[in-house]
């Protein structure tokens, strides 16, 4: 060992936007450490492979449970998913509200738009 | 691949609904202009949405005129005029339909007749737009390779289609392409691939066709998949919605974006919930 960080090249290439280069550099490292999983997760995050990145961060934390850097990265990924989940679940709830609003609207008015548009949509 | 991009009707302004309908008809005419009348049968809401998005992002104004078409021969209706962007998108639509049918045929489905129906349109698209055709075909080959690979996952399997959408957006946006537009279109392409795969889970499980969810999780059916691995599947789509939102926030729009925001921020998450819950598709047509 010459004392150099074997992952510095991977992070450098990733910083420069060269994901394929970073992957090749990582493939050249034999060490099967938690840092390797973390570095792999960083490459996957750049590629927007979030599920794969999450799995790698879990491996890293299993191998080195006290590592703050790994924990923080996993938390950030979890926060992204929670933010996205709001879009999925929030709009579903809003749509249910809109459905009941349309139903109420039909009871109170019988404008052509309501009858031919909204009601037909929900009854279809 | 087609038929999942939908708007959220209760939250769609009537002006945007009218614009969408006009663009749908305009795209139909554009397919006729670039690929011939037979190719018009491949028209989809997905490509109409892409047309609305790219017109806005490239700053190409949509001119709407009252026109006739073969389906509305007597009463004229507002239709978006054919322009260069829509014609090329029409060709993109035809290329995708043709490849989708070829792919289904390779998987043992009886799609030969339908594929031949689009053969002439495909050849016209290929001749008129060689750069676009080369791009699509390169990614189709990559998609095939990804689906044959030993190691797979939903992220990996969706990557070629997602990258195709990213590169197609670069092709259309030119100098207006950015990191944000890359992120937006990558997420859109990934969603289109994954939602189709999730929806086809039971069919692919039964017939043995490639499906990244079947290969990764192996549950007996979609209902069981959602019961056993619902959190993982949810995580996949939730991070994707995050990415869509992030990309969208950095993109420059030239005109009103209510229509495309409705589809991206509401329609797509709702369609995802529908497929995850195993509900029937919602009817798209509304008469106003």
Coordinates of C-alpha atoms in Angstrom, one line a residue:
Chain A
X1 CA 0.0 0.0 0.0
X2 CA 1.4 3.4 -0.9
X3 CA -1.0 5.2 1.6
X4 CA -3.2 6.7 -1.1
X5 CA -7.0 6.5 -0.8
X6 CA -7.9 3.9 -3.5
X7 CA -11.3 5.5 -3.9
X8 CA -10.1 9.1 -4.6
X9 CA -9.9 8.4 -8.3
X10 CA -13.4 7.0 -8.3
X11 CA -14.8 10.2 -6.6
X12 CA -12.7 12.4 -8.8
X13 CA -14.0 10.9 -12.0
X14 CA -17.6 11.1 -10.6
X15 CA -17.1 14.7 -9.8
X16 CA -16.0 15.3 -13.4
X17 CA -19.2 13.6 -14.6
X18 CA -17.5 10.5 -15.9
X19 CA -19.7 7.8 -14.6
X20 CA -18.3 5.0 -16.8
X21 CA -14.8 6.0 -15.9
X22 CA -15.7 5.9 -12.2
X23 CA -17.3 2.5 -12.6
X24 CA -14.1 1.1 -14.3
X25 CA -11.9 2.6 -11.6
X26 CA -14.1 1.0 -8.9
X27 CA -14.1 -2.3 -10.7
X28 CA -10.3 -2.2 -10.5
X29 CA -10.3 -2.0 -6.7
X30 CA -10.3 -5.4 -5.1
X31 CA -11.1 -4.3 -1.5
X32 CA -14.6 -5.4 -0.5
X33 CA -15.1 -2.8 2.2
X34 CA -18.0 -0.6 3.3
X35 CA -16.4 2.3 1.4
X36 CA -16.6 0.3 -1.8
X37 CA -20.3 -0.1 -1.3
X38 CA -20.6 3.6 -0.6
X39 CA -18.6 4.5 -3.7
X40 CA -20.8 2.2 -5.8
X41 CA -23.9 3.9 -4.3
X42 CA -22.5 7.3 -5.3
X43 CA -22.1 6.0 -8.9
X44 CA -25.6 4.7 -8.9
X45 CA -27.0 8.0 -7.5
X46 CA -25.4 9.8 -10.4
X47 CA -27.0 7.4 -12.8
X48 CA -30.4 7.9 -11.1
X49 CA -30.5 4.2 -10.1
X50 CA -31.9 5.0 -6.8
X51 CA -33.0 1.5 -5.7
X52 CA -29.6 0.1 -6.5
X53 CA -28.0 3.0 -4.6
X54 CA -30.2 2.3 -1.6
X55 CA -29.1 -1.4 -1.6
X56 CA -25.4 -0.4 -1.7
X57 CA -25.9 2.1 1.2
X58 CA -27.6 -0.6 3.2
X59 CA -24.6 -3.0 2.7
X60 CA -22.2 -0.1 3.7
X61 CA -24.1 0.5 6.9
X62 CA -24.2 -3.2 7.7
X63 CA -20.4 -3.4 7.4
X64 CA -19.8 -0.1 9.3
X65 CA -22.8 0.7 11.4
X66 CA -21.3 3.8 13.1
X67 CA -20.2 5.6 9.9
X68 CA -21.9 9.0 9.9
X69 CA -21.2 9.6 6.1
X70 CA -23.1 6.4 5.1
X71 CA -25.9 7.1 7.5
X72 CA -26.3 10.7 6.1
X73 CA -26.3 9.5 2.5
X74 CA -29.0 6.9 3.3
X75 CA -31.1 9.5 5.1
X76 CA -30.9 11.9 2.1
X77 CA -32.1 9.1 -0.2
X78 CA -34.9 8.3 2.2
X79 CA -35.9 12.0 2.3
X80 CA -36.0 12.0 -1.5
X81 CA -38.3 9.0 -1.6
X82 CA -40.6 10.6 1.1
X83 CA -40.8 13.8 -1.0
X84 CA -41.8 11.7 -4.1
X85 CA -44.3 9.7 -2.1
X86 CA -46.2 12.9 -1.3
X87 CA -46.8 13.3 -5.1
X88 CA -48.2 9.8 -5.3
X89 CA -50.3 9.7 -2.2
X90 CA -51.2 13.4 -1.9
X91 CA -52.8 13.6 -5.4
X92 CA -54.7 10.4 -4.8
X93 CA -56.3 12.0 -1.8
X94 CA -56.9 15.2 -3.8
X95 CA -58.6 13.2 -6.5
X96 CA -61.0 11.6 -4.1
X97 CA -61.9 15.1 -2.9
X98 CA -62.4 16.2 -6.5
X99 CA -64.7 13.1 -7.1
X100 CA -66.9 14.0 -4.2
X101 CA -66.9 17.6 -5.2
X102 CA -68.1 16.7 -8.6
X103 CA -70.8 14.5 -7.1
X104 CA -72.0 17.4 -4.9
X105 CA -71.8 19.8 -7.8
X106 CA -74.2 17.5 -9.8
X107 CA -76.8 17.6 -7.1
X108 CA -76.8 21.3 -7.0
X109 CA -76.5 22.3 -10.6
X110 CA -77.2 20.8 -14.0
X111 CA -75.0 22.9 -16.3
X112 CA -74.1 21.2 -19.5
X113 CA -70.4 21.1 -18.7
X114 CA -71.0 19.3 -15.4
X115 CA -73.4 16.8 -16.8
X116 CA -71.6 16.0 -20.1
X117 CA -68.1 16.4 -18.8
X118 CA -67.3 15.6 -15.3
X119 CA -70.0 13.1 -14.6
X120 CA -69.4 11.2 -17.7
X121 CA -65.7 11.0 -16.8
X122 CA -66.3 9.6 -13.4
X123 CA -69.1 7.2 -14.4
X124 CA -66.9 5.9 -17.3
Chain B
X1 CA -45.0 1.3 -23.7
X2 CA -48.1 3.3 -24.7
X3 CA -51.2 4.5 -23.0
X4 CA -50.0 5.3 -19.5
X5 CA -49.3 9.1 -19.8
X6 CA -52.6 10.6 -18.7
X7 CA -53.9 13.9 -17.4
X8 CA -55.7 14.4 -14.1
X9 CA -59.1 15.5 -15.4
X10 CA -60.6 17.1 -12.3
X11 CA -57.6 19.4 -12.1
X12 CA -57.3 20.2 -15.8
X13 CA -58.3 23.6 -16.9
X14 CA -60.8 23.6 -19.8
X15 CA -58.4 25.8 -21.9
X16 CA -55.7 23.1 -21.4
X17 CA -58.1 20.3 -22.2
X18 CA -59.0 22.1 -25.5
X19 CA -55.4 22.6 -26.3
X20 CA -54.7 18.9 -25.6
X21 CA -57.5 17.8 -27.9
X22 CA -56.3 20.2 -30.6
X23 CA -52.7 18.9 -30.3
X24 CA -54.0 15.3 -30.4
X25 CA -55.7 16.0 -33.7
X26 CA -52.7 18.0 -34.9
X27 CA -50.4 15.1 -34.1
X28 CA -52.7 12.7 -36.0
X29 CA -52.5 14.9 -39.1
X30 CA -48.7 15.2 -38.6
X31 CA -48.3 11.5 -38.6
X32 CA -50.2 11.4 -41.9
X33 CA -47.9 14.0 -43.3
X34 CA -44.6 12.4 -42.3
X35 CA -45.4 8.7 -42.4
X36 CA -48.6 8.2 -44.4
X37 CA -52.3 7.7 -43.6
X38 CA -51.9 4.1 -42.3
X39 CA -49.5 5.2 -39.6
X40 CA -52.1 7.5 -38.1
X41 CA -53.6 4.4 -36.3
X42 CA -50.6 4.5 -34.0
X43 CA -51.6 7.9 -32.5
X44 CA -51.2 8.0 -28.7
X45 CA -51.8 10.4 -25.8
X46 CA -48.2 9.8 -24.8
X47 CA -46.9 11.4 -27.9
X48 CA -49.4 14.2 -27.7
X49 CA -48.1 15.0 -24.2
X50 CA -44.5 14.9 -25.5
X51 CA -45.6 17.3 -28.3
X52 CA -47.0 19.7 -25.8
X53 CA -43.9 19.5 -23.6
X54 CA -41.4 19.9 -26.4
X55 CA -43.4 22.8 -28.1
X56 CA -43.2 24.6 -24.8
X57 CA -39.6 23.8 -24.1
X58 CA -38.4 24.8 -27.6
X59 CA -40.6 27.9 -27.6
X60 CA -42.5 26.7 -30.7
X61 CA -45.9 28.3 -30.7
X62 CA -48.9 26.1 -31.4
X63 CA -51.1 27.6 -34.1
X64 CA -54.7 26.3 -33.9
X65 CA -57.2 26.6 -36.7
X66 CA -60.7 25.1 -37.3
X67 CA -60.2 22.3 -39.7
X68 CA -61.8 19.1 -41.0
X69 CA -60.3 15.6 -40.9
X70 CA -61.6 12.2 -42.0
X71 CA -63.1 11.5 -38.6
X72 CA -64.7 14.9 -38.4
X73 CA -65.5 15.5 -42.1
X74 CA -68.6 17.6 -41.6
X75 CA -68.1 19.8 -38.5
X76 CA -64.8 21.6 -38.3
X77 CA -63.0 21.5 -35.0
X78 CA -59.9 23.3 -33.5
X79 CA -56.8 21.4 -34.7
X80 CA -53.2 22.3 -34.1
X81 CA -51.5 23.1 -37.4
X82 CA -48.8 20.7 -38.7
X83 CA -45.3 22.0 -38.0
X84 CA -41.8 20.5 -38.3
X85 CA -41.6 19.5 -34.7
X86 CA -45.0 17.6 -34.7
X87 CA -44.1 15.9 -38.0
X88 CA -40.9 14.6 -36.5
X89 CA -42.7 13.5 -33.4
X90 CA -45.2 11.7 -35.6
X91 CA -42.3 9.8 -37.1
X92 CA -40.9 9.1 -33.6
X93 CA -44.4 7.7 -32.7
X94 CA -44.4 5.5 -35.8
X95 CA -40.8 4.2 -35.1
X96 CA -41.8 3.3 -31.5
X97 CA -45.1 1.6 -32.5
X98 CA -43.2 -0.5 -35.2
X99 CA -40.5 -1.5 -32.7
X100 CA -43.0 -2.3 -30.0
X101 CA -45.0 -4.6 -32.4
X102 CA -41.7 -6.2 -33.6
X103 CA -40.8 -6.8 -29.9
X104 CA -44.2 -8.3 -29.1
X105 CA -43.9 -10.6 -32.2
X106 CA -40.5 -11.8 -31.0
X107 CA -42.1 -12.6 -27.6
X108 CA -44.5 -14.9 -29.5
X109 CA -47.5 -12.6 -29.7
X110 CA -49.6 -12.5 -32.9
X111 CA -48.7 -9.0 -34.0
X112 CA -47.3 -9.6 -37.5
X113 CA -50.4 -8.1 -39.3
X114 CA -50.3 -5.0 -37.2
X115 CA -46.5 -4.7 -37.6
X116 CA -46.9 -4.9 -41.4
X117 CA -49.6 -2.3 -41.2
X118 CA -47.0 0.2 -39.9
X119 CA -44.2 -1.1 -42.2
X120 CA -44.6 1.6 -44.9
X121 CA -44.8 4.4 -42.2
X122 CA -41.7 3.0 -40.5
X123 CA -39.8 3.1 -43.8
X124 CA -40.9 6.6 -44.5
X125 CA -39.9 7.7 -41.0
X126 CA -36.5 6.0 -41.5
X127 CA -35.9 7.7 -44.8
X128 CA -37.0 11.2 -43.7
X129 CA -35.4 11.2 -40.2
X130 CA -32.3 9.1 -40.3
X131 CA -30.7 10.6 -37.2
X132 CA -33.8 10.1 -35.1
X133 CA -34.2 6.5 -36.5
X134 CA -30.5 5.7 -35.7
X135 CA -30.9 7.0 -32.2
X136 CA -34.1 5.0 -31.6
X137 CA -32.7 1.8 -33.1
X138 CA -29.4 2.0 -31.1
X139 CA -31.4 2.1 -27.8
X140 CA -33.8 -0.6 -29.0
X141 CA -30.7 -2.9 -29.4
X142 CA -29.4 -1.8 -25.9
X143 CA -32.8 -2.6 -24.5
X144 CA -32.7 -6.0 -25.9
X145 CA -29.2 -6.6 -24.5
X146 CA -30.3 -5.3 -21.1
X147 CA -33.2 -7.7 -21.1
X148 CA -30.9 -10.7 -21.9
X149 CA -28.3 -9.8 -19.3
X150 CA -27.8 -12.1 -16.3
X151 CA -27.8 -9.4 -13.8
X152 CA -30.9 -7.3 -13.8
X153 CA -33.0 -5.0 -11.7
X154 CA -35.8 -2.5 -12.5
X155 CA -33.2 0.3 -12.5
X156 CA -30.9 -1.5 -14.9
X157 CA -33.7 -2.8 -17.2
X158 CA -35.3 0.7 -17.5
X159 CA -32.0 2.4 -18.2
X160 CA -31.9 2.1 -22.1
X161 CA -35.4 3.4 -22.5
X162 CA -34.7 6.2 -20.0
X163 CA -31.5 7.1 -21.9
X164 CA -33.4 7.0 -25.2
X165 CA -35.9 9.5 -23.9
X166 CA -33.1 11.7 -22.6
X167 CA -31.2 11.6 -25.9
X168 CA -34.4 12.1 -27.9
X169 CA -35.1 15.2 -25.9
X170 CA -31.5 16.5 -26.6
X171 CA -32.2 15.8 -30.3
X172 CA -35.3 18.0 -30.3
X173 CA -34.2 20.6 -27.8
X174 CA -30.7 21.2 -29.3
X175 CA -29.1 24.1 -27.5
X176 CA -32.0 24.4 -25.1
X177 CA -31.2 21.0 -23.6
X178 CA -29.8 21.2 -20.0
X179 CA -29.0 19.0 -17.0
X180 CA -32.5 19.6 -15.8
X181 CA -34.1 18.5 -19.1
X182 CA -31.9 15.5 -19.1
X183 CA -33.1 14.6 -15.6
X184 CA -36.8 15.2 -16.5
X185 CA -36.7 13.1 -19.7
X186 CA -34.6 10.3 -18.1
X187 CA -37.2 10.0 -15.3
X188 CA -40.1 10.1 -17.8
X189 CA -38.6 7.3 -20.0
X190 CA -37.9 5.3 -16.9
X191 CA -41.4 5.7 -15.7
X192 CA -42.9 4.7 -19.0
X193 CA -40.8 1.5 -19.0
X194 CA -41.4 0.6 -15.4
X195 CA -45.2 1.3 -15.3
X196 CA -45.7 -0.9 -18.4
X197 CA -43.6 -3.7 -16.8
X198 CA -45.5 -3.4 -13.5
X199 CA -48.9 -3.5 -15.3
X200 CA -47.8 -6.5 -17.4
X201 CA -46.5 -8.4 -14.3
X202 CA -49.2 -11.1 -14.3
X203 CA -49.1 -11.6 -18.1
X204 CA -45.3 -11.8 -18.2
X205 CA -45.2 -14.2 -15.2
X206 CA -47.7 -16.5 -16.9
X207 CA -46.1 -16.4 -20.4
X208 CA -42.5 -16.2 -19.3
X209 CA -41.8 -12.9 -21.0
X210 CA -39.0 -10.7 -19.6
X211 CA -40.2 -8.5 -16.8
X212 CA -37.7 -6.8 -14.4
X213 CA -40.1 -7.1 -11.5
X214 CA -40.7 -10.8 -12.1
X215 CA -36.9 -11.3 -12.4
X216 CA -36.1 -9.3 -9.3
X217 CA -38.8 -10.3 -6.9
X218 CA -40.4 -13.5 -8.4
X219 CA -43.7 -13.2 -6.5
X220 CA -46.5 -15.4 -7.7
X221 CA -48.6 -12.5 -9.0
X222 CA -48.8 -8.7 -8.9
X223 CA -51.1 -8.6 -5.9
X224 CA -48.6 -10.8 -4.0
X225 CA -45.7 -8.7 -5.3
X226 CA -47.3 -5.5 -3.9
X227 CA -48.0 -7.3 -0.6
X228 CA -44.5 -8.7 -0.2
X229 CA -42.4 -6.0 -1.9
X230 CA -44.8 -3.0 -2.0
X231 CA -42.3 -0.8 -0.2
X232 CA -39.5 -1.5 -2.6
X233 CA -41.7 -0.9 -5.6
X234 CA -43.0 2.3 -4.0
X235 CA -39.5 3.4 -3.3
X236 CA -38.6 2.9 -7.0
X237 CA -41.5 5.1 -8.2
X238 CA -41.2 7.7 -5.4
X239 CA -37.5 8.5 -6.1
X240 CA -38.5 8.7 -9.7
X241 CA -41.2 11.3 -8.9
X242 CA -38.6 13.2 -7.0
X243 CA -36.4 13.2 -10.0
X244 CA -39.3 14.3 -12.3
X245 CA -40.0 17.2 -10.0
X246 CA -36.3 18.2 -9.7
X247 CA -35.9 18.1 -13.5
X248 CA -39.1 20.1 -14.0
X249 CA -38.0 22.8 -11.5
X250 CA -34.9 23.6 -13.6
X251 CA -36.5 23.6 -17.0
X252 CA -37.3 26.8 -18.9
X253 CA -40.8 27.0 -20.3
X254 CA -41.7 29.6 -23.0
X255 CA -45.5 29.4 -22.6
X256 CA -48.1 28.4 -20.0
X257 CA -47.2 25.1 -18.4
X258 CA -50.4 24.1 -16.7
X259 CA -51.1 21.3 -19.1
X260 CA -47.7 19.6 -18.8
X261 CA -47.6 20.2 -15.0
X262 CA -51.0 18.5 -14.7
X263 CA -49.7 15.4 -16.5
X264 CA -46.2 15.2 -14.9
X265 CA -47.2 16.1 -11.3
X266 CA -50.6 14.7 -11.1
X267 CA -51.5 12.4 -14.0
X268 CA -48.4 10.2 -13.7
X269 CA -48.5 9.7 -9.9
X270 CA -52.2 8.9 -10.2
X271 CA -51.6 6.4 -13.0
X272 CA -48.9 4.8 -10.9
X273 CA -51.2 4.4 -8.0
X274 CA -53.8 2.9 -10.3
X275 CA -51.4 0.3 -11.6
X276 CA -50.0 -0.5 -8.1
X277 CA -53.5 -1.0 -6.8
X278 CA -54.5 -3.1 -9.8
X279 CA -57.4 -0.8 -10.7
X280 CA -59.0 -0.7 -14.2
X281 CA -57.8 2.1 -16.6
X282 CA -59.8 5.3 -16.4
X283 CA -61.6 6.4 -19.6
X284 CA -59.8 9.3 -21.1
X285 CA -62.5 10.8 -23.4
X286 CA -64.7 13.6 -22.2
X287 CA -67.2 15.6 -24.2
X288 CA -67.4 19.3 -23.4

